[in-house]
PDB file of C-alpha atoms in Angstrom:
ATOM      1  CA  ASN D   1      -0.043  -0.061   0.120  1.00 50.00           C
ATOM      2  CA  ALA D   2       1.390   3.441  -1.077  1.00 55.00           C
ATOM      3  CA  ALA D   3      -0.072   6.530  -0.144  1.00 57.00           C
ATOM      4  CA  THR D   4       0.352   9.186  -2.763  1.00 56.00           C
ATOM      5  CA  ILE D   5       0.790  12.790  -2.039  1.00 57.00           C
ATOM      6  CA  ARG D   6       0.002  15.099  -5.070  1.00 57.00           C
ATOM      7  CA  MET D   7       0.381  18.990  -4.925  1.00 57.00           C
ATOM      8  CA  SER D   8      -0.023  21.126  -7.880  1.00 56.00           C
ATOM      9  CA  ALA D   9       1.923  23.887  -6.370  1.00 58.00           C
ATOM     10  CA  LEU D  10       3.751  25.180  -3.405  1.00 59.00           C
ATOM     11  CA  SER D  11       3.874  28.744  -2.386  1.00 57.00           C
ATOM     12  CA  PRO D  12       4.343  30.844   0.685  1.00 55.00           C
ATOM     13  CA  VAL D  13       0.902  32.253   2.030  1.00 52.00           C
ATOM     14  CA  GLY D  14      -0.287  35.343  -0.163  1.00 54.00           C
ATOM     15  CA  ARG D  15       2.076  34.734  -2.958  1.00 55.00           C
ATOM     16  CA  SER D  16       1.522  32.981  -6.530  1.00 56.00           C
ATOM     17  CA  PRO D  17       2.290  29.587  -7.140  1.00 54.00           C
ATOM     18  CA  LEU D  18       5.995  28.854  -7.702  1.00 69.00           C
ATOM     19  CA  ILE D  19       6.774  25.092  -7.523  1.00 74.00           C
ATOM     20  CA  GLU D  20       4.972  22.288  -9.007  1.00 80.00           C
ATOM     21  CA  ALA D  21       5.314  19.196  -6.839  1.00 79.00           C
ATOM     22  CA  SER D  22       4.552  15.468  -6.542  1.00 82.00           C
ATOM     23  CA  GLY D  23       5.389  12.782  -4.328  1.00 85.00           C
ATOM     24  CA  ALA D  24       4.679   9.454  -2.874  1.00 86.00           C
ATOM     25  CA  LEU D  25       4.917   8.118   0.883  1.00 87.00           C
ATOM     26  CA  THR D  26       5.714   4.295   0.406  1.00 88.00           C
ATOM     27  CA  PRO D  27       5.696   1.567   3.389  1.00 89.00           C
ATOM     28  CA  THR D  28       9.133  -0.341   3.621  1.00 89.00           C
ATOM     29  CA  PRO D  29       9.430  -3.903   4.772  1.00 91.00           C
ATOM     30  CA  ASP D  30      10.884  -2.867   8.132  1.00 91.00           C
ATOM     31  CA  GLY D  31       7.866  -0.961   8.915  1.00 91.00           C
ATOM     32  CA  GLY D  32       9.172   2.595   8.119  1.00 92.00           C
ATOM     33  CA  ARG D  33       8.366   4.659   5.081  1.00 91.00           C
ATOM     34  CA  ARG D  34      10.133   6.016   2.022  1.00 91.00           C
ATOM     35  CA  ALA D  35       9.091   9.721   0.929  1.00 90.00           C
ATOM     36  CA  GLU D  36       9.863  10.714  -2.550  1.00 90.00           C
ATOM     37  CA  LEU D  37       9.286  14.077  -3.831  1.00 88.00           C
ATOM     38  CA  THR D  38       9.681  15.759  -7.308  1.00 89.00           C
ATOM     39  CA  LEU D  39       9.696  19.543  -7.832  1.00 86.00           C
ATOM     40  CA  SER D  40       9.837  22.014 -10.816  1.00 87.00           C
ATOM     41  CA  GLY D  41       9.571  25.611 -11.087  1.00 83.00           C
ATOM     42  CA  ASP D  42      10.148  28.281 -13.558  1.00 81.00           C
ATOM     43  CA  ALA D  43      11.147  31.381 -11.532  1.00 78.00           C
ATOM     44  CA  PHE D  44      11.210  32.622  -7.933  1.00 78.00           C
ATOM     45  CA  ASP D  45      13.259  34.882  -5.876  1.00 80.00           C
ATOM     46  CA  ILE D  46      15.622  33.939  -3.108  1.00 78.00           C
ATOM     47  CA  ALA D  47      13.194  35.181  -0.391  1.00 73.00           C
ATOM     48  CA  HIS D  48      10.598  32.680  -1.848  1.00 70.00           C
ATOM     49  CA  TYR D  49      13.113  29.797  -1.435  1.00 67.00           C
ATOM     50  CA  LYS D  50      13.849  30.672   2.053  1.00 66.00           C
ATOM     51  CA  ALA D  51      10.154  30.932   2.837  1.00 66.00           C
ATOM     52  CA  LEU D  52       9.427  27.400   1.200  1.00 63.00           C
ATOM     53  CA  TRP D  53      12.298  25.423   2.767  1.00 62.00           C
ATOM     54  CA  PRO D  54      11.331  24.082   6.224  1.00 56.00           C
ATOM     55  CA  ASP D  55      13.454  24.567   9.363  1.00 56.00           C
ATOM     56  CA  ASP D  56      14.261  20.824   9.893  1.00 56.00           C
ATOM     57  CA  PRO D  57      15.300  19.141   6.616  1.00 51.00           C
ATOM     58  CA  GLY D  58      18.922  19.894   5.904  1.00 54.00           C
ATOM     59  CA  ASN D  59      18.739  22.556   8.541  1.00 58.00           C
ATOM     60  CA  THR D  60      22.712  23.499   8.484  1.00 67.00           C
ATOM     61  CA  ALA D  61      22.507  23.877   4.618  1.00 66.00           C
ATOM     62  CA  ARG D  62      19.256  25.816   4.999  1.00 67.00           C
ATOM     63  CA  SER D  63      20.555  28.180   7.618  1.00 72.00           C
ATOM     64  CA  TRP D  64      23.844  28.660   5.712  1.00 72.00           C
ATOM     65  CA  MET D  65      22.346  29.617   2.520  1.00 73.00           C
ATOM     66  CA  ALA D  66      19.429  31.620   4.148  1.00 75.00           C
ATOM     67  CA  GLU D  67      22.172  33.682   6.146  1.00 80.00           C
ATOM     68  CA  ARG D  68      24.614  34.062   3.244  1.00 81.00           C
ATOM     69  CA  MET D  69      22.100  34.450   0.074  1.00 81.00           C
ATOM     70  CA  SER D  70      20.507  38.015   0.053  1.00 81.00           C
ATOM     71  CA  ALA D  71      19.286  38.450  -3.611  1.00 86.00           C
ATOM     72  CA  GLY D  72      18.789  36.730  -6.702  1.00 89.00           C
ATOM     73  CA  LEU D  73      16.359  34.736  -9.039  1.00 88.00           C
ATOM     74  CA  ILE D  74      16.278  30.970  -9.507  1.00 87.00           C
ATOM     75  CA  THR D  75      14.820  29.631 -12.643  1.00 89.00           C
ATOM     76  CA  ASN D  76      14.686  26.176 -14.474  1.00 91.00           C
ATOM     77  CA  LEU D  77      14.343  24.261 -11.322  1.00 89.00           C
ATOM     78  CA  HIS D  78      13.812  20.598 -11.512  1.00 93.00           C
ATOM     79  CA  GLY D  79      14.723  18.164  -8.686  1.00 92.00           C
ATOM     80  CA  GLU D  80      13.989  14.510  -7.271  1.00 94.00           C
ATOM     81  CA  PHE D  81      14.430  13.844  -3.575  1.00 90.00           C
ATOM     82  CA  ALA D  82      14.066  10.625  -1.422  1.00 92.00           C
ATOM     83  CA  LEU D  83      14.049  10.103   2.221  1.00 90.00           C
ATOM     84  CA  ALA D  84      14.099   6.853   4.292  1.00 93.00           C
ATOM     85  CA  LEU D  85      11.845   7.173   7.264  1.00 92.00           C
ATOM     86  CA  PRO D  86      12.682   4.404   9.618  1.00 94.00           C
ATOM     87  CA  PRO D  87      10.395   3.379  12.337  1.00 93.00           C
ATOM     88  CA  ASP D  88      13.016   4.165  14.880  1.00 92.00           C
ATOM     89  CA  GLY D  89      15.759   6.833  14.308  1.00 89.00           C
ATOM     90  CA  PRO D  90      16.131   9.939  12.052  1.00 89.00           C
ATOM     91  CA  PRO D  91      15.344  10.297   8.352  1.00 88.00           C
ATOM     92  CA  THR D  92      18.206   9.352   5.983  1.00 86.00           C
ATOM     93  CA  LEU D  93      18.638  11.019   2.818  1.00 86.00           C
ATOM     94  CA  GLU D  94      18.671   8.513  -0.173  1.00 90.00           C
ATOM     95  CA  LYS D  95      18.215  10.608  -3.140  1.00 91.00           C
ATOM     96  CA  ALA D  96      19.003  14.355  -3.893  1.00 88.00           C
ATOM     97  CA  ASP D  97      19.277  15.250  -7.381  1.00 93.00           C
ATOM     98  CA  ALA D  98      18.507  18.902  -8.738  1.00 92.00           C
ATOM     99  CA  TYR D  99      19.606  21.508 -11.230  1.00 94.00           C
ATOM    100  CA  PHE D 100      18.660  24.976 -11.606  1.00 92.00           C
ATOM    101  CA  ASP D 101      19.747  28.351 -13.130  1.00 94.00           C
ATOM    102  CA  VAL D 102      20.629  31.541 -11.090  1.00 92.00           C
ATOM    103  CA  ALA D 103      21.046  35.144 -11.944  1.00 93.00           C
ATOM    104  CA  GLY D 104      21.507  38.301  -9.755  1.00 93.00           C
ATOM    105  CA  LEU D 105      22.459  35.991  -6.889  1.00 90.00           C
ATOM    106  CA  SER D 106      24.407  37.852  -4.069  1.00 91.00           C
ATOM    107  CA  LEU D 107      26.295  35.481  -1.612  1.00 85.00           C
ATOM    108  CA  ILE D 108      28.884  35.762   1.074  1.00 86.00           C
ATOM    109  CA  ALA D 109      30.771  32.861   0.619  1.00 79.00           C
ATOM    110  CA  LYS D 110      32.830  33.361   3.948  1.00 80.00           C
ATOM    111  CA  PRO D 111      32.226  35.811   6.757  1.00 83.00           C
ATOM    112  CA  GLY D 112      34.726  38.564   6.459  1.00 88.00           C
ATOM    113  CA  LEU D 113      35.100  38.301   2.657  1.00 88.00           C
ATOM    114  CA  SER D 114      33.373  40.827   0.273  1.00 91.00           C
ATOM    115  CA  PRO D 115      30.019  39.264  -1.255  1.00 91.00           C
ATOM    116  CA  LEU D 116      29.913  37.868  -4.529  1.00 89.00           C
ATOM    117  CA  VAL D 117      27.327  39.961  -6.444  1.00 93.00           C
ATOM    118  CA  GLU D 118      25.166  39.754  -9.718  1.00 94.00           C
ATOM    119  CA  LEU D 119      26.366  35.865  -9.870  1.00 92.00           C
ATOM    120  CA  ALA D 120      24.813  33.985 -12.858  1.00 95.00           C
ATOM    121  CA  GLY D 121      25.155  30.307 -13.635  1.00 96.00           C
ATOM    122  CA  ARG D 122      23.905  26.856 -13.532  1.00 96.00           C
ATOM    123  CA  GLY D 123      23.639  24.790 -10.152  1.00 91.00           C
ATOM    124  CA  ARG D 124      23.596  21.174  -9.357  1.00 93.00           C
ATOM    125  CA  ILE D 125      22.790  19.480  -6.353  1.00 88.00           C
ATOM    126  CA  ASP D 126      23.921  15.756  -6.225  1.00 90.00           C
ATOM    127  CA  GLY D 127      23.521  13.925  -2.954  1.00 85.00           C
ATOM    128  CA  LEU D 128      24.807  16.430  -0.402  1.00 79.00           C
ATOM    129  CA  SER D 129      26.971  18.165  -3.144  1.00 83.00           C
ATOM    130  CA  LEU D 130      26.242  21.620  -4.447  1.00 82.00           C
ATOM    131  CA  ASP D 131      27.943  22.903  -7.435  1.00 88.00           C
ATOM    132  CA  ILE D 132      27.512  26.189  -9.271  1.00 87.00           C
ATOM    133  CA  ALA D 133      29.221  26.683 -12.835  1.00 95.00           C
ATOM    134  CA  VAL D 134      29.570  30.552 -12.578  1.00 93.00           C
ATOM    135  CA  SER D 135      28.984  32.224 -16.043  1.00 96.00           C
ATOM    136  CA  GLY D 136      29.350  35.751 -14.599  1.00 96.00           C
ATOM    137  CA  GLY D 137      29.217  38.173 -11.563  1.00 94.00           C
ATOM    138  CA  ARG D 138      31.401  40.714  -9.533  1.00 95.00           C
ATOM    139  CA  GLN D 139      33.246  41.091  -6.467  1.00 94.00           C
ATOM    140  CA  ASN D 140      34.506  44.447  -5.167  1.00 93.00           C
ATOM    141  CA  GLY D 141      33.895  45.839  -8.766  1.00 91.00           C
ATOM    142  CA  VAL D 142      35.932  43.046 -10.345  1.00 95.00           C
ATOM    143  CA  ALA D 143      34.112  41.137 -13.306  1.00 96.00           C
ATOM    144  CA  ILE D 144      33.954  37.280 -12.612  1.00 94.00           C
ATOM    145  CA  THR D 145      33.754  35.758 -16.147  1.00 94.00           C
ATOM    146  CA  GLY D 146      33.343  32.000 -15.286  1.00 92.00           C
ATOM    147  CA  GLY D 147      34.380  29.303 -12.946  1.00 91.00           C
ATOM    148  CA  ASN D 148      32.959  26.841 -10.448  1.00 89.00           C
ATOM    149  CA  VAL D 149      31.979  26.942  -6.808  1.00 80.00           C
ATOM    150  CA  THR D 150      31.678  23.368  -5.249  1.00 82.00           C
ATOM    151  CA  PHE D 151      30.526  22.690  -1.607  1.00 78.00           C
ATOM    152  CA  PRO D 152      31.185  19.048  -1.143  1.00 81.00           C
ATOM    153  CA  ASP D 153      28.810  18.630   1.687  1.00 77.00           C
ATOM    154  CA  PHE D 154      26.372  21.357   2.017  1.00 65.00           C
ATOM    155  CA  ALA D 155      24.562  19.785   4.889  1.00 63.00           C
ATOM    156  CA  ALA D 156      27.801  20.645   6.831  1.00 64.00           C
ATOM    157  CA  ASP D 157      28.915  24.143   7.143  1.00 54.00           C
ATOM    158  CA  PRO D 158      30.843  24.144   3.942  1.00 51.00           C
ATOM    159  CA  VAL D 159      33.401  27.019   4.544  1.00 52.00           C
ATOM    160  CA  GLY D 160      33.035  28.001   8.046  1.00 52.00           C
TER     161      GLY D 160
END
């Protein structure tokens, strides 16, 4: 028996729909559950992203990103996620696979460093790894014309 959860959109109260989602909650042989979620979205700003990500899942990653990202637009989002929910014990991430584009992103990569601003590029989440192929941006008035930013485990505090 699988309980299927279907949602046409997720959005913060009072805002237009931002993300389409569907998922399933399936029993496992050990008496637990497996939760699967597929997301897609056309365009939403960082404030929407912060409002949609609940406090508990990936709490360190959420707070790191919420504290350090102050502006920007996420577009062309697609993601697939799965969690094992054992009968005893904490949930375990089984799958995190997502990609998205960013534009106008402001990011403080490490406290004490000047922010990276107007970042543009393509992001990819693979498990707990976050990689952003940067196509442009600025720092202290210096143009950034390309490069990669990789956080090998964004569930941990990636850069202090």
